[in-house]
Amino acid sequence: MATQQDAGGVPVAIAHDLRQLRLLELPSGVLELLEAPNPPPLSIKSLPPAPAASLNATPAYAVLCTPTKSFQLRQVQTSNSLYVTQPTLEAHGNTIPAPTTRAIAACAATLELHPADGDGVSYLEAVLPVYDLVDGEVDAEENRKTKPAIFSDIPLSDGECETAWNSLAAFEAAGSTYRPTAKTLAQVWASVNAASLAEGVKLDTQFLTEDLAKLVAEEGYPAPLAASLLQHLSSTSHDRSGEWACLDQEKTLSFVGKTLLEAKRGNGDYLTADFMDTWRDSLPEAWRKGAELKAIDGAYELPSSTTIRAKSKAGTAKAEIVVPKTAARKWHDKFAKTRKK
Amino acid sequence: MPSVPLHIAPSTTTNTSAATSTNALPPLLHTPTGLALLEIQGTINFPISTLASETSTLVGKLVFPLYNPAINGEDDTKWMKRVYFYVGRNQRMTGEVKKLGMPFAVVGRKGWRGDEGRGGGVDVEMGGVEGGDREEGRGDEDELEIVEVVRYKVVFSARPEPVGGGEDGQGD
């Protein structure tokens, strides 16, 4: 290697036609991914500007997604000239071509990555239409969007989207995607439970999701919804590819309890004794003794000694409202206040 | 399409010999594709050559005065503390080589490199290649690529100082 500094240094040239290159700061987690022998696919996602504005007040921004994590991209301006240089062999004037460092791009801004801890569930709740069953009639608006189309509009990695999708028991049917209401879920669960009893399927052992989903579909519920529900209740250690399911007893217990309570939300108070009876009746016989209030700790309130209701969502709702307010740039308001003083 | 794939260029892991043979910077600053970062507090003003054949303007040179692996060994890092950048005939900036707290990924549109920049060919020919390259870049505009991961940068944060005439032999 011929280093040139003894002979008077390395010539530096600036290309006339500067290229568009961006500098992206790499936090350690991302760097390790890039250095792995088989780097995972990365992508940059952004919220589509128009719908984002109508749904919530957050400005459109871009995120870098690894398979399971997402990072918000923030542009940081610098007043310094930051050049990206490339070694070339260049001749200037009549000199012999010499190894030269050529600036090929100037970067006025760099991009920082910040872990995005966006809540996938609230994003999905905002975009997915509600699927409700009222007296056996479907009450849902078709959105004509497939699951991948929905995911591509959410500024989170596919892994995070999938987790949120699963926790909502969202499903895709006939080209549209929905999230079921608690009422619907309670009905589908009742149907699943009945079907498993009739067919002698033990829910906490491995069974074919499709078998049960088919039986549930015969009762008029969409099969994908039943499958989605079964995946939601499956134990996490279990392979989630979808073909097989194996329900997690504890998860199912508390899910059924919470869903039943949630389904009664707004219908006045619910006698605790009635609730406990319904809850136990909705479970496979072997699981019934597990139906204790502590299994749904934090999800219920006892307005009186004999009644129960789902915990009000006031706390979470408030938090949601506060965020856009602080994000809004109401400078004129701020200045107006100081002016009056 | 709100999602844009971000590819990782295969060359970030394999060293391309073409980049090494023309790279005159100390090996510490070498990256597989040869890309390096040069930061200057301020701007370099230079007249753009009116000659169509010139694709770049020579603005100065980098000198690493303390870099001497023959005496200090390859592992010596003290040389990083001092780098001179002579700009034009009469100005010198003093800077240093800094390890980046967080390495930078150099991101460009996929296919931006094309065949350009591999040794200085005939200038006119290079212009032609660049033109083709740009059209190609328009085709897959939506695809981005991490071209390189850079861990060090050469920073010049001090004011330029005036130096007299000669550019040679200042380093020692």
Short mmCIF file of N, CA and C in Angstrom, two decimals, chain A residues 12-134:
data_model
loop_
_atom_site.label_atom_id
_atom_site.label_comp_id
_atom_site.label_asym_id
_atom_site.label_seq_id
_atom_site.Cartn_x
_atom_site.Cartn_y
_atom_site.Cartn_z
N VAL A 12 -7.14 16.18 -2.31
CA VAL A 12 -8.59 16.15 -2.07
C VAL A 12 -9.28 16.91 -3.19
N ALA A 13 -10.24 16.29 -3.79
CA ALA A 13 -11.00 16.95 -4.85
C ALA A 13 -12.47 16.90 -4.50
N ILE A 14 -13.21 17.86 -5.00
CA ILE A 14 -14.66 17.84 -4.77
C ILE A 14 -15.35 17.65 -6.11
N ALA A 15 -16.17 16.64 -6.17
CA ALA A 15 -16.87 16.35 -7.42
C ALA A 15 -17.87 17.46 -7.72
N HIS A 16 -18.01 17.79 -8.99
CA HIS A 16 -18.96 18.84 -9.37
C HIS A 16 -20.38 18.35 -9.26
N ASP A 17 -20.53 17.08 -9.56
CA ASP A 17 -21.86 16.50 -9.57
C ASP A 17 -22.02 15.69 -8.29
N LEU A 18 -22.42 16.35 -7.21
CA LEU A 18 -22.52 15.65 -5.93
C LEU A 18 -23.73 14.73 -5.92
N ARG A 19 -23.54 13.62 -5.27
CA ARG A 19 -24.62 12.63 -5.26
C ARG A 19 -25.51 12.77 -4.04
N GLN A 20 -26.63 12.11 -4.11
CA GLN A 20 -27.56 12.10 -3.00
C GLN A 20 -27.26 10.91 -2.10
N LEU A 21 -26.52 11.18 -1.06
CA LEU A 21 -26.27 10.12 -0.09
C LEU A 21 -26.72 10.62 1.27
N ARG A 22 -27.20 9.72 2.07
CA ARG A 22 -27.63 10.10 3.42
C ARG A 22 -26.80 9.33 4.42
N LEU A 23 -26.57 9.98 5.56
CA LEU A 23 -25.84 9.31 6.63
C LEU A 23 -26.82 8.93 7.72
N LEU A 24 -26.76 7.68 8.09
CA LEU A 24 -27.70 7.14 9.05
C LEU A 24 -26.91 6.66 10.25
N GLU A 25 -27.18 7.25 11.40
CA GLU A 25 -26.47 6.85 12.61
C GLU A 25 -26.96 5.46 13.02
N LEU A 26 -26.02 4.59 13.35
CA LEU A 26 -26.42 3.23 13.66
C LEU A 26 -26.27 2.93 15.15
N PRO A 27 -27.37 2.80 15.85
CA PRO A 27 -27.28 2.35 17.24
C PRO A 27 -26.79 0.91 17.28
N SER A 28 -26.27 0.49 18.45
CA SER A 28 -25.60 -0.80 18.49
C SER A 28 -26.49 -1.96 18.02
N GLY A 29 -27.75 -1.93 18.38
CA GLY A 29 -28.63 -3.04 17.98
C GLY A 29 -28.69 -3.20 16.47
N VAL A 30 -28.79 -2.09 15.76
CA VAL A 30 -28.91 -2.15 14.31
C VAL A 30 -27.58 -2.53 13.67
N LEU A 31 -26.51 -2.00 14.25
CA LEU A 31 -25.18 -2.29 13.71
C LEU A 31 -24.91 -3.78 13.74
N GLU A 32 -25.28 -4.41 14.86
CA GLU A 32 -25.05 -5.86 14.97
C GLU A 32 -25.83 -6.61 13.90
N LEU A 33 -27.04 -6.13 13.63
CA LEU A 33 -27.85 -6.78 12.58
C LEU A 33 -27.13 -6.70 11.24
N LEU A 34 -26.57 -5.52 10.96
CA LEU A 34 -25.92 -5.31 9.67
C LEU A 34 -24.67 -6.17 9.54
N GLU A 35 -24.01 -6.39 10.69
CA GLU A 35 -22.76 -7.12 10.64
C GLU A 35 -22.96 -8.62 10.66
N ALA A 36 -24.17 -9.06 10.94
CA ALA A 36 -24.45 -10.49 10.97
C ALA A 36 -24.17 -11.08 9.58
N PRO A 37 -23.81 -12.35 9.56
CA PRO A 37 -23.50 -12.98 8.26
C PRO A 37 -24.67 -12.90 7.27
N ASN A 38 -25.88 -13.05 7.78
CA ASN A 38 -27.04 -12.92 6.90
C ASN A 38 -27.92 -11.80 7.42
N PRO A 39 -27.63 -10.57 6.99
CA PRO A 39 -28.40 -9.45 7.53
C PRO A 39 -29.88 -9.61 7.19
N PRO A 40 -30.75 -9.35 8.16
CA PRO A 40 -32.19 -9.47 7.90
C PRO A 40 -32.65 -8.33 7.00
N PRO A 41 -33.78 -8.51 6.34
CA PRO A 41 -34.28 -7.43 5.49
C PRO A 41 -34.68 -6.21 6.33
N LEU A 42 -34.27 -5.07 5.86
CA LEU A 42 -34.65 -3.82 6.52
C LEU A 42 -35.55 -3.04 5.58
N SER A 43 -36.34 -2.18 6.14
CA SER A 43 -37.14 -1.33 5.27
C SER A 43 -37.41 0.00 5.96
N ILE A 44 -37.72 0.98 5.15
CA ILE A 44 -38.10 2.28 5.71
C ILE A 44 -39.57 2.48 5.40
N LYS A 45 -40.33 2.69 6.44
CA LYS A 45 -41.77 2.86 6.29
C LYS A 45 -42.13 4.29 6.65
N SER A 46 -43.15 4.78 6.01
CA SER A 46 -43.63 6.08 6.44
C SER A 46 -45.14 6.08 6.43
N LEU A 47 -45.68 6.92 7.28
CA LEU A 47 -47.13 7.05 7.29
C LEU A 47 -47.55 7.78 6.02
N PRO A 48 -48.58 7.31 5.34
CA PRO A 48 -49.06 8.09 4.20
C PRO A 48 -49.59 9.41 4.73
N PRO A 49 -49.18 10.53 4.14
CA PRO A 49 -49.50 11.83 4.73
C PRO A 49 -51.00 12.11 4.91
N ALA A 50 -51.80 11.81 3.91
CA ALA A 50 -53.21 12.22 3.99
C ALA A 50 -53.99 11.52 5.11
N PRO A 51 -54.03 10.17 5.10
CA PRO A 51 -54.83 9.54 6.14
C PRO A 51 -54.31 9.80 7.54
N ALA A 52 -53.00 9.98 7.65
CA ALA A 52 -52.43 10.22 8.97
C ALA A 52 -52.98 11.50 9.56
N ALA A 53 -53.15 12.50 8.70
CA ALA A 53 -53.63 13.79 9.18
C ALA A 53 -55.08 13.69 9.65
N SER A 54 -55.84 12.85 8.97
CA SER A 54 -57.25 12.79 9.34
C SER A 54 -57.47 11.91 10.57
N LEU A 55 -56.57 10.93 10.77
CA LEU A 55 -56.80 10.02 11.89
C LEU A 55 -56.31 10.60 13.21
N ASN A 56 -55.09 11.09 13.19
CA ASN A 56 -54.59 11.71 14.40
C ASN A 56 -53.65 12.84 14.00
N ALA A 57 -53.26 13.61 14.99
CA ALA A 57 -52.54 14.83 14.66
C ALA A 57 -51.04 14.63 14.52
N THR A 58 -50.55 13.39 14.68
CA THR A 58 -49.11 13.20 14.60
C THR A 58 -48.64 13.45 13.18
N PRO A 59 -47.52 14.17 13.02
CA PRO A 59 -47.04 14.45 11.68
C PRO A 59 -46.49 13.17 11.04
N ALA A 60 -46.49 13.14 9.73
CA ALA A 60 -45.98 11.97 9.03
C ALA A 60 -44.49 11.85 9.32
N TYR A 61 -44.04 10.66 9.64
CA TYR A 61 -42.63 10.45 9.84
C TYR A 61 -42.25 9.08 9.34
N ALA A 62 -40.96 8.88 9.23
CA ALA A 62 -40.48 7.63 8.69
C ALA A 62 -39.87 6.78 9.79
N VAL A 63 -39.98 5.50 9.64
CA VAL A 63 -39.35 4.60 10.58
C VAL A 63 -38.53 3.56 9.83
N LEU A 64 -37.45 3.15 10.46
CA LEU A 64 -36.65 2.07 9.92
C LEU A 64 -37.09 0.80 10.64
N CYS A 65 -37.42 -0.21 9.86
CA CYS A 65 -37.92 -1.43 10.47
C CYS A 65 -36.95 -2.58 10.26
N THR A 66 -36.61 -3.24 11.36
CA THR A 66 -35.96 -4.53 11.28
C THR A 66 -37.13 -5.53 11.40
N PRO A 67 -36.88 -6.83 11.29
CA PRO A 67 -38.04 -7.73 11.38
C PRO A 67 -38.84 -7.56 12.67
N THR A 68 -38.20 -7.24 13.78
CA THR A 68 -38.96 -7.20 15.02
C THR A 68 -38.95 -5.85 15.71
N LYS A 69 -38.10 -4.93 15.25
CA LYS A 69 -38.02 -3.65 15.95
C LYS A 69 -38.23 -2.51 14.97
N SER A 70 -38.56 -1.37 15.51
CA SER A 70 -38.70 -0.21 14.63
C SER A 70 -38.02 0.98 15.26
N PHE A 71 -37.47 1.83 14.43
CA PHE A 71 -36.76 3.01 14.89
C PHE A 71 -37.27 4.22 14.14
N GLN A 72 -37.53 5.26 14.90
CA GLN A 72 -37.98 6.49 14.27
C GLN A 72 -36.78 7.21 13.67
N LEU A 73 -36.95 7.74 12.49
CA LEU A 73 -35.86 8.48 11.85
C LEU A 73 -36.02 9.96 12.17
N ARG A 74 -34.96 10.55 12.68
CA ARG A 74 -35.01 11.99 12.94
C ARG A 74 -33.87 12.67 12.21
N GLN A 75 -34.21 13.69 11.49
CA GLN A 75 -33.20 14.39 10.72
C GLN A 75 -32.52 15.45 11.59
N VAL A 76 -31.21 15.42 11.61
CA VAL A 76 -30.46 16.39 12.41
C VAL A 76 -29.62 17.23 11.46
N GLN A 77 -29.87 18.53 11.48
CA GLN A 77 -29.14 19.43 10.59
C GLN A 77 -27.78 19.74 11.17
N THR A 78 -26.82 19.90 10.34
CA THR A 78 -25.51 20.33 10.81
C THR A 78 -25.05 21.50 9.97
N SER A 79 -24.36 22.43 10.65
CA SER A 79 -23.89 23.59 9.90
C SER A 79 -22.53 23.28 9.27
N ASN A 80 -21.94 22.19 9.70
CA ASN A 80 -20.65 21.81 9.13
C ASN A 80 -20.84 21.20 7.75
N SER A 81 -19.78 21.24 6.97
CA SER A 81 -19.82 20.53 5.69
C SER A 81 -19.34 19.12 5.95
N LEU A 82 -20.19 18.19 5.70
CA LEU A 82 -19.83 16.80 5.91
C LEU A 82 -19.79 16.12 4.54
N TYR A 83 -18.59 15.73 4.16
CA TYR A 83 -18.44 15.13 2.84
C TYR A 83 -18.25 13.62 2.95
N VAL A 84 -18.83 12.93 2.01
CA VAL A 84 -18.52 11.51 1.85
C VAL A 84 -17.49 11.43 0.74
N THR A 85 -16.38 10.80 1.05
CA THR A 85 -15.31 10.78 0.05
C THR A 85 -15.06 9.36 -0.44
N GLN A 86 -14.50 9.32 -1.61
CA GLN A 86 -14.24 8.03 -2.26
C GLN A 86 -12.85 8.11 -2.89
N PRO A 87 -12.07 7.06 -2.78
CA PRO A 87 -10.76 7.11 -3.42
C PRO A 87 -10.88 6.97 -4.94
N THR A 88 -10.19 7.78 -5.65
CA THR A 88 -10.18 7.67 -7.10
C THR A 88 -8.76 7.90 -7.59
N LEU A 89 -8.60 7.65 -8.83
CA LEU A 89 -7.33 7.95 -9.48
C LEU A 89 -7.64 9.12 -10.40
N GLU A 90 -7.11 10.28 -10.05
CA GLU A 90 -7.52 11.46 -10.81
C GLU A 90 -6.35 12.23 -11.35
N ALA A 91 -6.57 12.82 -12.48
CA ALA A 91 -5.56 13.72 -13.04
C ALA A 91 -6.16 15.10 -13.13
N HIS A 92 -5.41 16.09 -12.67
CA HIS A 92 -5.88 17.47 -12.80
C HIS A 92 -4.85 18.25 -13.60
N GLY A 93 -5.34 18.97 -14.55
CA GLY A 93 -4.42 19.67 -15.43
C GLY A 93 -3.62 18.64 -16.22
N ASN A 94 -2.32 18.83 -16.19
CA ASN A 94 -1.50 17.93 -16.99
C ASN A 94 -0.71 16.93 -16.15
N THR A 95 -1.11 16.78 -14.89
CA THR A 95 -0.38 15.87 -14.02
C THR A 95 -0.73 14.42 -14.32
N ILE A 96 0.10 13.55 -13.79
CA ILE A 96 -0.17 12.12 -13.93
C ILE A 96 -1.31 11.78 -12.97
N PRO A 97 -2.21 10.87 -13.36
CA PRO A 97 -3.28 10.49 -12.44
C PRO A 97 -2.70 10.00 -11.11
N ALA A 98 -3.23 10.54 -10.02
CA ALA A 98 -2.72 10.18 -8.71
C ALA A 98 -3.88 9.75 -7.82
N PRO A 99 -3.59 8.88 -6.84
CA PRO A 99 -4.68 8.50 -5.92
C PRO A 99 -5.19 9.73 -5.21
N THR A 100 -6.45 9.97 -5.32
CA THR A 100 -7.06 11.18 -4.81
C THR A 100 -8.27 10.80 -3.98
N THR A 101 -8.51 11.60 -2.94
CA THR A 101 -9.75 11.43 -2.20
C THR A 101 -10.75 12.42 -2.77
N ARG A 102 -11.82 11.88 -3.30
CA ARG A 102 -12.77 12.75 -3.97
C ARG A 102 -14.07 12.81 -3.15
N ALA A 103 -14.49 14.02 -2.82
CA ALA A 103 -15.77 14.17 -2.12
C ALA A 103 -16.87 13.95 -3.14
N ILE A 104 -17.69 12.94 -2.90
CA ILE A 104 -18.73 12.63 -3.89
C ILE A 104 -20.11 13.05 -3.41
N ALA A 105 -20.23 13.38 -2.14
CA ALA A 105 -21.53 13.80 -1.64
C ALA A 105 -21.34 14.71 -0.45
N ALA A 106 -22.21 15.68 -0.31
CA ALA A 106 -22.19 16.55 0.86
C ALA A 106 -23.49 16.31 1.62
N CYS A 107 -23.37 16.12 2.91
CA CYS A 107 -24.56 15.83 3.69
C CYS A 107 -24.83 16.98 4.64
N ALA A 108 -25.92 17.68 4.41
CA ALA A 108 -26.26 18.80 5.28
C ALA A 108 -26.96 18.32 6.52
N ALA A 109 -27.46 17.11 6.49
CA ALA A 109 -28.18 16.58 7.64
C ALA A 109 -27.85 15.11 7.79
N THR A 110 -27.86 14.66 9.02
CA THR A 110 -27.70 13.23 9.25
C THR A 110 -28.99 12.70 9.84
N LEU A 111 -29.15 11.41 9.79
CA LEU A 111 -30.37 10.82 10.32
C LEU A 111 -30.05 10.04 11.58
N GLU A 112 -30.83 10.31 12.61
CA GLU A 112 -30.65 9.58 13.86
C GLU A 112 -31.77 8.56 13.99
N LEU A 113 -31.44 7.46 14.62
CA LEU A 113 -32.45 6.43 14.85
C LEU A 113 -32.84 6.44 16.32
N HIS A 114 -34.11 6.52 16.57
CA HIS A 114 -34.59 6.43 17.95
C HIS A 114 -35.56 5.28 18.04
N PRO A 115 -35.38 4.42 19.03
CA PRO A 115 -36.32 3.29 19.14
C PRO A 115 -37.75 3.82 19.19
N ALA A 116 -38.58 3.32 18.33
CA ALA A 116 -39.97 3.75 18.30
C ALA A 116 -40.76 2.80 19.17
N ASP A 117 -41.34 3.35 20.23
CA ASP A 117 -42.13 2.46 21.09
C ASP A 117 -43.61 2.71 20.82
N GLY A 118 -43.94 2.79 19.55
CA GLY A 118 -45.32 3.01 19.16
C GLY A 118 -46.19 1.85 19.61
N ASP A 119 -47.43 2.16 19.90
CA ASP A 119 -48.35 1.15 20.35
C ASP A 119 -49.10 0.59 19.15
N GLY A 120 -48.71 -0.61 18.75
CA GLY A 120 -49.29 -1.24 17.57
C GLY A 120 -50.79 -1.40 17.69
N VAL A 121 -51.24 -1.68 18.92
CA VAL A 121 -52.67 -1.92 19.11
C VAL A 121 -53.47 -0.67 18.77
N SER A 122 -53.00 0.48 19.24
CA SER A 122 -53.79 1.69 18.98
C SER A 122 -53.76 2.06 17.50
N TYR A 123 -52.63 1.77 16.82
CA TYR A 123 -52.59 2.01 15.38
C TYR A 123 -53.62 1.13 14.67
N LEU A 124 -53.64 -0.14 15.05
CA LEU A 124 -54.57 -1.06 14.39
C LEU A 124 -56.01 -0.67 14.71
N GLU A 125 -56.26 -0.27 15.96
CA GLU A 125 -57.61 0.11 16.33
C GLU A 125 -58.08 1.29 15.48
N ALA A 126 -57.11 2.16 15.13
CA ALA A 126 -57.49 3.33 14.35
C ALA A 126 -57.83 2.98 12.90
N VAL A 127 -57.18 1.96 12.36
CA VAL A 127 -57.40 1.69 10.94
C VAL A 127 -58.38 0.53 10.67
N LEU A 128 -58.51 -0.37 11.63
CA LEU A 128 -59.37 -1.52 11.35
C LEU A 128 -60.82 -1.22 11.70
N PRO A 129 -61.73 -1.55 10.79
CA PRO A 129 -63.14 -1.37 11.14
C PRO A 129 -63.58 -2.42 12.17
N VAL A 130 -64.54 -2.05 12.98
CA VAL A 130 -65.03 -2.95 14.03
C VAL A 130 -65.94 -4.00 13.41
N TYR A 131 -65.79 -5.22 13.87
CA TYR A 131 -66.66 -6.29 13.41
C TYR A 131 -67.58 -6.64 14.55
N ASP A 132 -68.86 -6.36 14.38
CA ASP A 132 -69.79 -6.61 15.46
C ASP A 132 -70.91 -7.53 14.97
N LEU A 133 -71.43 -8.29 15.91
CA LEU A 133 -72.57 -9.12 15.59
C LEU A 133 -73.73 -8.65 16.45
N VAL A 134 -74.78 -8.18 15.79
CA VAL A 134 -75.95 -7.74 16.54
C VAL A 134 -77.09 -8.67 16.18
#
